[in-house]
């Protein structure tokens, strides 16, 4: 990827929801699909800059699987692929393995 987010911004690749439930039921495409709220961080900035000029590091890092708000971030396209660019504040939590 040839884009580097600034300050406390992140680039997140959305993870699509499963089309099959745990019980094996297949969810058809005609069912209402919502915007994904889970993704993987592809790129991250250095951190937020304070009024004193100090850089506060990020709590998340590249490769983390994260949850974010339904309408968080701005959709961008890089090399024909869609991503979300958002601030670290938009992240609700990190999914631990």
PDB file of C-alpha atoms in Angstrom:
ATOM      1  CA  UNK A   1       0.000   0.000   0.000  1.00  0.00           C
ATOM      2  CA  UNK A   2       1.346   3.406  -0.915  1.00  0.00           C
ATOM      3  CA  UNK A   3      -0.488   5.536   1.643  1.00  0.00           C
ATOM      4  CA  UNK A   4       0.668   6.490   5.149  1.00  0.00           C
ATOM      5  CA  UNK A   5      -1.913   7.826   7.619  1.00  0.00           C
ATOM      6  CA  UNK A   6      -0.956  10.876   9.666  1.00  0.00           C
ATOM      7  CA  UNK A   7      -1.054  11.329  13.458  1.00  0.00           C
ATOM      8  CA  UNK A   8      -3.685   9.113  15.134  1.00  0.00           C
ATOM      9  CA  UNK A   9      -5.373   7.913  11.946  1.00  0.00           C
ATOM     10  CA  UNK A  10      -5.673   4.274  10.878  1.00  0.00           C
ATOM     11  CA  UNK A  11      -6.484   2.445   7.668  1.00  0.00           C
ATOM     12  CA  UNK A  12      -8.761  -0.517   8.295  1.00  0.00           C
ATOM     13  CA  UNK A  13      -9.727  -3.308   5.914  1.00  0.00           C
ATOM     14  CA  UNK A  14     -13.283  -4.412   6.690  1.00  0.00           C
ATOM     15  CA  UNK A  15     -13.953  -8.070   7.419  1.00  0.00           C
ATOM     16  CA  UNK A  16     -17.165  -9.291   5.804  1.00  0.00           C
ATOM     17  CA  UNK A  17     -19.741 -11.068   7.956  1.00  0.00           C
ATOM     18  CA  UNK A  18     -20.118 -14.810   7.693  1.00  0.00           C
ATOM     19  CA  UNK A  19     -22.853 -15.956   5.328  1.00  0.00           C
ATOM     20  CA  UNK A  20     -23.390 -19.160   7.341  1.00  0.00           C
ATOM     21  CA  UNK A  21     -24.482 -19.335  10.985  1.00  0.00           C
ATOM     22  CA  UNK A  22     -22.871 -21.598  13.587  1.00  0.00           C
ATOM     23  CA  UNK A  23     -25.737 -24.059  13.087  1.00  0.00           C
ATOM     24  CA  UNK A  24     -25.073 -24.280   9.340  1.00  0.00           C
ATOM     25  CA  UNK A  25     -27.916 -22.056   8.156  1.00  0.00           C
ATOM     26  CA  UNK A  26     -26.960 -20.096   5.040  1.00  0.00           C
ATOM     27  CA  UNK A  27     -27.959 -16.428   5.083  1.00  0.00           C
ATOM     28  CA  UNK A  28     -29.148 -15.373   1.608  1.00  0.00           C
ATOM     29  CA  UNK A  29     -27.861 -12.261  -0.161  1.00  0.00           C
ATOM     30  CA  UNK A  30     -31.381 -10.842  -0.164  1.00  0.00           C
ATOM     31  CA  UNK A  31     -31.301 -10.538   3.636  1.00  0.00           C
ATOM     32  CA  UNK A  32     -30.545  -7.021   4.823  1.00  0.00           C
ATOM     33  CA  UNK A  33     -26.786  -6.645   4.922  1.00  0.00           C
ATOM     34  CA  UNK A  34     -25.384  -4.081   7.296  1.00  0.00           C
ATOM     35  CA  UNK A  35     -22.095  -2.259   7.045  1.00  0.00           C
ATOM     36  CA  UNK A  36     -19.319  -4.355   8.650  1.00  0.00           C
ATOM     37  CA  UNK A  37     -18.205  -3.255  12.111  1.00  0.00           C
ATOM     38  CA  UNK A  38     -15.089  -5.373  12.289  1.00  0.00           C
ATOM     39  CA  UNK A  39     -11.787  -5.043  10.494  1.00  0.00           C
ATOM     40  CA  UNK A  40      -8.033  -5.477  10.453  1.00  0.00           C
ATOM     41  CA  UNK A  41      -5.646  -2.529  10.760  1.00  0.00           C
ATOM     42  CA  UNK A  42      -3.556  -2.263   7.590  1.00  0.00           C
ATOM     43  CA  UNK A  43      -1.631   0.951   8.363  1.00  0.00           C
ATOM     44  CA  UNK A  44      -1.309   3.280  11.356  1.00  0.00           C
ATOM     45  CA  UNK A  45       0.061   6.751  11.989  1.00  0.00           C
ATOM     46  CA  UNK A  46       2.643   7.574  14.656  1.00  0.00           C
ATOM     47  CA  UNK A  47       0.161   8.873  17.257  1.00  0.00           C
ATOM     48  CA  UNK A  48      -1.612  11.976  18.487  1.00  0.00           C
ATOM     49  CA  UNK A  49       0.432  15.174  18.898  1.00  0.00           C
ATOM     50  CA  UNK A  50      -0.244  17.112  22.109  1.00  0.00           C
ATOM     51  CA  UNK A  51      -0.295  20.898  22.463  1.00  0.00           C
ATOM     52  CA  UNK A  52       3.280  20.678  23.844  1.00  0.00           C
ATOM     53  CA  UNK A  53       4.427  18.899  20.681  1.00  0.00           C
ATOM     54  CA  UNK A  54       4.865  15.446  22.259  1.00  0.00           C
ATOM     55  CA  UNK A  55       3.647  12.395  20.359  1.00  0.00           C
ATOM     56  CA  UNK A  56       1.395  10.005  22.288  1.00  0.00           C
ATOM     57  CA  UNK A  57       1.810   6.465  20.964  1.00  0.00           C
ATOM     58  CA  UNK A  58      -1.086   4.380  19.650  1.00  0.00           C
ATOM     59  CA  UNK A  59      -2.786   1.633  21.679  1.00  0.00           C
ATOM     60  CA  UNK A  60      -3.390  -0.398  18.514  1.00  0.00           C
ATOM     61  CA  UNK A  61      -0.958  -1.637  15.900  1.00  0.00           C
ATOM     62  CA  UNK A  62      -0.921  -3.010  12.372  1.00  0.00           C
ATOM     63  CA  UNK A  63      -2.485  -6.471  12.230  1.00  0.00           C
ATOM     64  CA  UNK A  64      -4.895  -5.960  15.158  1.00  0.00           C
ATOM     65  CA  UNK A  65      -8.483  -7.094  14.564  1.00  0.00           C
ATOM     66  CA  UNK A  66     -10.717  -4.302  15.842  1.00  0.00           C
ATOM     67  CA  UNK A  67     -14.368  -3.366  16.371  1.00  0.00           C
ATOM     68  CA  UNK A  68     -15.584   0.104  15.430  1.00  0.00           C
ATOM     69  CA  UNK A  69     -18.810   2.081  15.305  1.00  0.00           C
ATOM     70  CA  UNK A  70     -21.320   1.495  12.511  1.00  0.00           C
ATOM     71  CA  UNK A  71     -20.736   4.899  10.892  1.00  0.00           C
ATOM     72  CA  UNK A  72     -17.076   5.364  11.890  1.00  0.00           C
ATOM     73  CA  UNK A  73     -14.438   6.475   9.447  1.00  0.00           C
ATOM     74  CA  UNK A  74     -14.325   7.626   5.866  1.00  0.00           C
ATOM     75  CA  UNK A  75     -14.417   5.192   2.965  1.00  0.00           C
ATOM     76  CA  UNK A  76     -11.409   5.462   0.647  1.00  0.00           C
ATOM     77  CA  UNK A  77     -10.231   3.458  -2.377  1.00  0.00           C
ATOM     78  CA  UNK A  78      -6.568   2.611  -2.863  1.00  0.00           C
ATOM     79  CA  UNK A  79      -5.492   0.566  -5.887  1.00  0.00           C
ATOM     80  CA  UNK A  80      -9.156  -0.304  -6.548  1.00  0.00           C
ATOM     81  CA  UNK A  81      -9.757  -1.749  -3.076  1.00  0.00           C
ATOM     82  CA  UNK A  82     -12.053  -0.137  -0.474  1.00  0.00           C
ATOM     83  CA  UNK A  83     -10.753   0.713   3.010  1.00  0.00           C
ATOM     84  CA  UNK A  84     -11.876   2.821   5.956  1.00  0.00           C
ATOM     85  CA  UNK A  85      -9.734   5.644   7.297  1.00  0.00           C
ATOM     86  CA  UNK A  86     -10.547   6.525  10.905  1.00  0.00           C
ATOM     87  CA  UNK A  87      -9.092   7.982  14.068  1.00  0.00           C
ATOM     88  CA  UNK A  88      -7.967   5.819  16.943  1.00  0.00           C
ATOM     89  CA  UNK A  89     -10.862   7.271  18.983  1.00  0.00           C
ATOM     90  CA  UNK A  90     -13.321   5.512  16.628  1.00  0.00           C
ATOM     91  CA  UNK A  91     -12.013   2.076  17.693  1.00  0.00           C
ATOM     92  CA  UNK A  92     -14.283   0.471  20.306  1.00  0.00           C
ATOM     93  CA  UNK A  93     -12.080  -2.503  21.121  1.00  0.00           C
ATOM     94  CA  UNK A  94      -9.456  -4.998  19.989  1.00  0.00           C
ATOM     95  CA  UNK A  95     -10.422  -8.644  19.477  1.00  0.00           C
ATOM     96  CA  UNK A  96      -7.907 -10.803  21.322  1.00  0.00           C
ATOM     97  CA  UNK A  97      -6.992 -14.234  19.972  1.00  0.00           C
TER      98      UNK A  97
END
